[in-house]
Coordinates of C-alpha atoms and ligand atoms in Angstrom, one line a residue:
X28 CA 131.5 9.2 -66.7
X29 CA 131.2 12.6 -65.2
X30 CA 131.4 12.9 -61.4
X31 CA 133.0 16.4 -61.0
X32 CA 132.1 16.8 -57.4
X33 CA 133.0 13.2 -56.5
X34 CA 129.5 12.2 -54.8
X35 CA 129.5 8.7 -53.5
X36 CA 126.2 8.8 -51.9
X37 CA 123.2 10.1 -50.4
X38 CA 124.3 11.0 -46.9
X39 CA 121.3 11.8 -45.2
X40 CA 118.2 13.8 -45.8
X41 CA 117.7 16.4 -42.9
X42 CA 113.7 17.7 -42.3
X43 CA 112.8 21.0 -40.2
X44 CA 110.0 20.0 -38.3
X45 CA 107.7 21.9 -35.8
X46 CA 108.3 19.2 -33.0
X47 CA 111.5 16.7 -33.8
X48 CA 110.6 14.3 -30.6
X49 CA 106.7 13.7 -32.2
X50 CA 108.1 13.6 -36.0
X51 CA 110.9 10.9 -35.1
X52 CA 107.9 8.7 -32.9
X53 CA 106.0 8.9 -36.4
X54 CA 108.5 8.1 -38.7
X55 CA 109.9 5.2 -36.4
X56 CA 106.3 3.8 -35.5
X57 CA 104.8 4.5 -39.3
X58 CA 107.5 3.9 -41.5
X59 CA 109.9 1.6 -39.4
X60 CA 113.1 3.7 -38.9
X61 CA 115.2 2.6 -35.9
X62 CA 116.6 5.6 -34.0
X63 CA 120.3 5.9 -33.8
X64 CA 121.8 9.4 -32.7
X65 CA 120.5 12.5 -30.9
X66 CA 121.8 15.9 -30.6
X67 CA 120.2 18.6 -28.0
X68 CA 120.4 20.4 -24.9
X69 CA 122.2 17.4 -23.3
X70 CA 125.0 17.3 -25.9
X71 CA 125.4 21.1 -25.3
X72 CA 123.5 21.7 -28.5
X73 CA 121.1 24.8 -27.2
X74 CA 119.6 26.2 -30.5
X75 CA 118.0 23.1 -32.0
X76 CA 117.5 19.2 -31.4
X77 CA 117.7 16.5 -34.1
X78 CA 117.2 13.4 -34.1
X79 CA 118.7 10.6 -36.5
X80 CA 117.1 7.7 -37.8
X81 CA 117.8 5.1 -40.3
X82 CA 116.1 2.3 -42.2
X83 CA 118.5 0.3 -44.6
X84 CA 120.8 2.7 -46.3
X85 CA 118.3 5.6 -45.9
X86 CA 119.4 8.1 -43.5
X87 CA 117.3 11.2 -42.0
X88 CA 117.7 14.0 -39.5
X89 CA 114.7 15.3 -38.0
X90 CA 115.7 18.7 -36.7
X91 CA 113.3 21.4 -34.7
X92 CA 114.3 24.8 -33.9
X93 CA 114.9 25.6 -29.6
X94 CA 114.6 29.5 -30.2
X95 CA 112.8 31.9 -32.5
X96 CA 116.2 32.9 -34.1
X97 CA 117.7 29.6 -35.1
X98 CA 117.3 29.6 -39.1
X99 CA 115.1 26.6 -38.9
X100 CA 112.2 28.6 -37.1
X101 CA 112.3 30.9 -40.3
X102 CA 112.2 27.7 -42.4
X103 CA 109.0 26.2 -40.7
X104 CA 107.3 29.8 -40.2
X105 CA 107.6 29.8 -44.1
X106 CA 107.1 26.6 -45.4
X107 CA 105.9 24.2 -42.3
X108 CA 107.4 21.0 -42.2
X109 CA 109.7 20.2 -44.9
X110 CA 113.1 18.8 -46.3
X111 CA 116.0 21.5 -45.9
X112 CA 118.9 19.9 -46.9
X113 CA 119.7 16.7 -49.1
X114 CA 123.2 15.8 -48.1
X115 CA 125.7 14.0 -50.1
X116 CA 129.1 12.3 -48.9
X117 CA 131.6 13.3 -51.0
X118 CA 135.6 12.3 -51.2
X119 CA 137.1 15.6 -50.6
X120 CA 134.2 18.5 -49.3
X121 CA 136.8 21.4 -49.7
X122 CA 137.3 20.4 -53.2
X123 CA 133.5 19.4 -54.2
X124 CA 132.4 23.1 -52.8
X125 CA 135.5 24.8 -54.7
X126 CA 134.4 23.2 -58.1
X127 CA 130.7 23.4 -57.4
X128 CA 131.0 27.3 -56.8
X129 CA 133.3 27.5 -59.8
X130 CA 130.8 25.4 -62.0
X131 CA 128.2 28.1 -60.7
X132 CA 126.4 26.5 -57.3
X133 CA 125.8 29.6 -54.8
X134 CA 128.0 28.9 -51.8
X135 CA 125.9 28.4 -48.7
X136 CA 128.4 27.9 -46.0
X137 CA 132.3 27.4 -46.4
X138 CA 134.3 24.3 -45.9
X139 CA 134.8 23.9 -42.1
X140 CA 135.8 21.2 -39.9
X141 CA 133.2 19.4 -37.3
X142 CA 134.8 17.6 -34.4
X143 CA 134.0 15.7 -31.3
X144 CA 135.6 13.2 -29.2
X145 CA 135.2 10.8 -32.1
X146 CA 137.0 12.4 -34.7
X147 CA 136.4 14.9 -37.3
X148 CA 134.6 15.6 -40.7
X149 CA 135.0 18.4 -43.2
X150 CA 131.3 20.0 -44.3
X151 CA 130.4 22.6 -46.8
X152 CA 127.0 23.5 -48.3
X153 CA 125.7 24.8 -51.6
X154 CA 122.2 26.2 -52.2
X155 CA 119.6 24.5 -55.0
X156 CA 115.8 25.5 -55.5
X157 CA 113.8 27.3 -52.8
X158 CA 115.2 27.3 -49.1
X159 CA 116.7 23.8 -49.7
X160 CA 120.6 22.8 -49.7
X161 CA 123.0 20.5 -50.5
X162 CA 125.5 19.5 -47.9
X163 CA 128.9 18.1 -49.1
X164 CA 130.3 15.9 -46.4
X165 CA 133.7 13.9 -46.1
X166 CA 135.2 11.9 -43.5
X167 CA 138.3 12.5 -42.1
X168 CA 138.8 10.6 -38.9
X169 CA 135.2 10.3 -37.5
X170 CA 134.1 7.0 -36.0
X171 CA 131.1 8.2 -34.0
X172 CA 127.5 6.8 -34.3
X173 CA 126.8 9.4 -37.0
X174 CA 128.3 12.7 -37.5
X175 CA 130.3 14.8 -34.8
X176 CA 128.1 16.9 -32.4
X177 CA 125.8 13.6 -32.0
X178 CA 125.7 10.8 -29.1
X179 CA 124.5 7.2 -29.7
X180 CA 120.6 7.0 -28.8
X181 CA 119.6 3.8 -30.3
X182 CA 115.9 2.6 -30.3
X183 CA 115.3 -0.4 -32.3
X184 CA 112.2 -0.8 -34.1
X185 CA 110.4 -3.2 -36.6
X186 CA 111.5 -2.3 -39.9
X187 CA 109.1 -2.1 -42.7
X188 CA 111.8 -3.6 -45.5
X189 CA 113.2 0.2 -46.6
X190 CA 116.5 -0.3 -48.4
X191 CA 117.5 3.0 -49.8
X192 CA 116.3 6.2 -51.0
X193 CA 115.6 5.4 -54.8
X194 CA 115.2 9.3 -55.7
X195 CA 113.7 12.8 -54.9
X196 CA 111.2 15.0 -56.3
X197 CA 111.6 18.7 -56.4
X198 CA 108.8 21.4 -57.6
X199 CA 109.7 24.4 -58.9
X200 CA 107.9 27.3 -60.5
X201 CA 106.5 27.2 -63.9
X202 CA 109.2 28.4 -66.3
X203 CA 112.1 27.0 -64.1
X204 CA 112.9 23.3 -64.5
X205 CA 114.9 24.0 -67.4
X206 CA 116.8 26.4 -65.3
X207 CA 117.3 23.7 -62.5
X208 CA 118.0 21.1 -65.0
X209 CA 120.6 22.8 -66.0
X210 CA 121.9 23.4 -62.8
X211 CA 122.6 20.1 -61.8
X212 CA 123.6 19.2 -65.0
X213 CA 126.5 22.0 -64.9
X214 CA 127.3 21.9 -61.1
X215 CA 127.1 18.2 -60.4
X216 CA 127.5 16.6 -64.1
X217 CA 124.3 15.0 -63.7
X218 CA 122.5 14.2 -67.2
X219 CA 118.8 14.2 -68.0
X220 CA 118.0 10.9 -67.6
X221 CA 114.2 11.1 -68.8
X222 CA 111.9 13.9 -69.8
X223 CA 108.1 13.7 -69.3
X224 CA 106.3 16.5 -71.0
X225 CA 102.6 17.9 -70.7
X226 CA 101.3 15.3 -73.2
X227 CA 102.4 12.5 -71.0
X228 CA 101.3 14.1 -67.7
X229 CA 98.0 15.9 -68.1
X230 CA 94.5 14.9 -67.1
X231 CA 91.4 17.1 -68.0
X232 CA 91.9 19.5 -65.5
X233 CA 96.2 20.0 -64.9
X234 CA 99.4 19.5 -66.1
X235 CA 102.8 19.5 -65.4
X236 CA 106.5 18.8 -66.9
X237 CA 109.4 16.9 -65.1
X238 CA 112.7 16.3 -66.1
X239 CA 114.7 13.2 -64.2
X240 CA 118.6 14.4 -63.5
X241 CA 120.5 11.6 -62.3
X242 CA 124.4 11.3 -61.8
X243 CA 125.7 8.7 -64.2
X244 CA 125.8 5.8 -61.7
X245 CA 122.4 6.5 -60.7
X246 CA 123.1 6.9 -57.4
X247 CA 121.2 9.8 -56.9
X248 CA 118.0 11.0 -58.9
X249 CA 116.4 14.2 -58.8
X250 CA 113.4 14.6 -61.0
X251 CA 112.5 18.5 -61.2
X252 CA 108.5 19.1 -61.9
X253 CA 107.2 22.4 -63.1
X254 CA 103.3 23.2 -63.4
X255 CA 102.0 23.6 -67.0
X256 CA 99.0 25.2 -68.1
X257 CA 95.7 23.5 -67.7
X258 CA 92.3 23.9 -67.3
X259 CA 92.7 24.0 -63.3
X260 CA 95.4 24.1 -60.9
X261 CA 98.3 21.7 -61.2
X262 CA 99.0 19.7 -58.2
X263 CA 102.5 21.3 -58.7
X264 CA 101.0 25.0 -58.4
X265 CA 99.1 23.6 -55.1
X266 CA 102.4 22.6 -53.7
X267 CA 104.1 25.8 -54.4
X268 CA 101.0 27.7 -53.0
X269 CA 101.2 25.8 -49.8
X270 CA 105.1 25.3 -49.5
X271 CA 105.2 29.1 -50.5
X272 CA 108.2 28.3 -52.8
X273 CA 109.7 25.4 -54.4
X274 CA 110.8 22.6 -52.4
X275 CA 111.1 18.6 -52.1
X276 CA 107.8 17.3 -53.2
X277 CA 108.4 13.3 -52.3
X278 CA 110.8 11.1 -51.5
X279 CA 110.7 7.7 -52.9
X280 CA 111.9 4.7 -50.6
X281 CA 112.8 1.5 -52.5
X282 CA 111.7 -2.1 -50.8
X283 CA 112.6 -5.4 -51.9
X284 CA 108.8 -6.7 -51.5
X285 CA 106.0 -4.1 -52.0
X286 CA 103.5 -6.4 -50.8
X287 CA 105.1 -6.9 -47.2
X288 CA 106.2 -3.4 -46.8
X289 CA 102.7 -1.7 -48.1
X290 CA 100.8 -4.2 -45.5
X291 CA 102.9 -2.7 -42.4
X292 CA 103.0 0.7 -43.3
X293 CA 99.1 0.4 -43.7
X294 CA 98.9 -1.3 -40.7
X295 CA 101.1 1.5 -39.1
X296 CA 98.5 4.1 -40.4
X297 CA 100.2 5.5 -43.3
X298 CA 97.5 6.8 -45.9
X299 CA 97.8 5.8 -49.5
X300 CA 96.2 7.4 -52.6
X301 CA 93.5 5.0 -54.4
X302 CA 92.7 4.3 -57.9
X303 CA 89.6 3.1 -59.3
X304 CA 88.8 -0.7 -60.0
X305 CA 89.2 -0.3 -63.6
X306 CA 92.8 0.5 -63.2
X307 CA 93.5 -3.1 -62.3
X308 CA 91.2 -4.5 -64.6
X309 CA 93.3 -2.9 -67.4
X310 CA 96.6 -4.3 -65.7
X311 CA 97.2 -7.4 -67.3
X312 CA 96.9 -6.1 -71.0
X313 CA 99.0 -3.2 -70.2
X314 CA 101.8 -4.6 -68.3
X315 CA 101.9 -8.3 -69.3
X316 CA 102.7 -11.2 -66.8
X317 CA 104.2 -10.3 -63.6
X318 CA 105.0 -12.2 -60.3
X319 CA 102.5 -10.7 -58.0
X320 CA 98.7 -11.6 -57.8
X321 CA 96.6 -8.7 -59.1
X322 CA 93.9 -8.9 -56.8
X323 CA 96.4 -8.7 -53.5
X324 CA 98.2 -5.3 -55.4
X325 CA 94.5 -4.2 -56.1
X326 CA 93.5 -4.6 -52.3
X327 CA 96.7 -2.8 -51.3
X328 CA 96.4 -0.2 -54.2
X329 CA 100.0 -0.8 -55.5
X330 CA 100.4 0.3 -59.4
X331 CA 102.6 -1.1 -61.8
X332 CA 104.4 0.0 -65.1
X333 CA 106.4 -2.0 -67.4
X334 CA 109.5 -0.6 -69.7
X335 CA 111.5 -2.7 -72.3
X336 CA 113.6 -4.0 -68.9
X337 CA 111.4 -5.1 -66.8
X338 CA 108.6 -3.6 -64.6
X339 CA 108.2 -1.4 -61.4
X340 CA 105.7 -1.4 -58.7
X341 CA 104.7 1.8 -56.9
X342 CA 102.3 3.4 -54.6
X343 CA 101.8 7.4 -53.3
X344 CA 101.0 8.4 -49.9
X345 CA 98.8 11.0 -49.1
X346 CA 100.6 14.1 -48.0
X347 CA 102.1 13.4 -44.2
X348 CA 101.2 17.0 -42.8
X349 CA 98.6 19.5 -42.9
X350 CA 100.1 21.4 -45.5
X351 CA 99.6 19.1 -48.8
X352 CA 103.4 19.3 -49.5
X353 CA 105.9 16.3 -48.8
X354 CA 104.3 13.2 -49.7
X355 CA 106.3 9.6 -50.0
X356 CA 106.5 7.0 -52.5
X357 CA 107.1 3.3 -52.0
X358 CA 108.8 1.6 -54.9
X359 CA 110.2 -1.6 -56.2
X360 CA 112.2 -2.0 -58.9
X361 CA 111.8 -5.3 -61.2
X362 CA 114.3 -4.4 -63.9
X363 CA 112.6 -1.3 -64.9
X364 CA 114.6 2.1 -64.3
X365 CA 111.6 4.4 -65.3
X366 CA 109.4 6.5 -62.9
X367 CA 105.9 5.1 -63.8
X368 CA 104.8 7.0 -66.6
X369 CA 102.1 4.7 -67.6
X370 CA 100.5 5.5 -64.0
X371 CA 100.7 9.1 -64.3
X372 CA 97.1 9.6 -65.6
X373 CA 95.3 7.2 -62.9
X374 CA 97.4 8.8 -60.2
X375 CA 97.2 12.3 -61.2
X376 CA 93.3 11.9 -61.4
X377 CA 93.7 10.5 -57.6
X378 CA 95.9 13.4 -56.7
X379 CA 93.2 15.7 -58.4
X380 CA 90.4 14.3 -56.3
X381 CA 92.3 14.7 -53.1
X382 CA 93.2 18.4 -54.3
X383 CA 89.3 19.2 -54.8
X384 CA 88.6 17.9 -51.1
X385 CA 90.9 20.5 -50.2
X386 CA 89.5 23.1 -52.3
X387 CA 92.5 23.3 -54.3
X388 CA 91.4 22.4 -57.4
Ligands
FE2_158 FE1 108.5 9.1 -57.9

């Protein structure tokens, strides 16, 4: 077992967005997150405003710049709304940062205290693909609502049954997948969990390659995609064009009852990709017996895949902003630790239908 930085968990994912007040309303009302904490003018934070939302063990921060000189403003100008920081809790931020840099990570911010009346944390960060960073956070004596600098501002919502972040996928440029896989192996001690090549993931038009990097305990799974040459533009290239560089492509949210979760998300207005009816005709022979009724899965557009350990159910949203960049996956695992390889073809054909509508295929 190797965990050189002593990662404990995904602490939170921070997004830079154009309007955090409206984005937090969307994530509360559509995805069922409750609001936990806030930082902004009222807390003497004058360059940014942030809303902290949580559901199950998934914590997100939606941050907007209050001035054109704030780093978030440049991030949004270039990328649109997107993920800035995938933050990890570690045993000791100083030790984790020193070890990461020793192992070849590019430093972003040196370890420092962040404190308020509720106590102190240590925080540092290292860079990853594109303009994305990993914060490393360790607790000293902090007992407040989220992190120092935030005040409690609870808004309860009806949750959608999301229990945790299952994985987060990054898109990188052609030829860079191995570079970043090596980075996660070397710096974080992750191993190559699963690899998909262009034979697994190609359609008539476009292809991609993917490697799933994971810690030994499978607490943090970070697949990395790169485009593969095809007859037409890969969905990864479309992302890279519109995000203007590498970044987080999708976040997979795990739930315990996908039929209930997807029914609620659909009722709340989340739009999902669809597959043809023929997918469900072939399903019984492809995956064998499952607990769920196939007509119900078909009605909701939920996909199923099986490996020798069990099966999984999954569905993918359309992009959640105007640029065709970040989208969500909803996943329920019933023994299967895979990523839905058997669904790639149907799924990517669906993505390409959407790409064609956008004039990007
Ligand atoms: Fe995924």
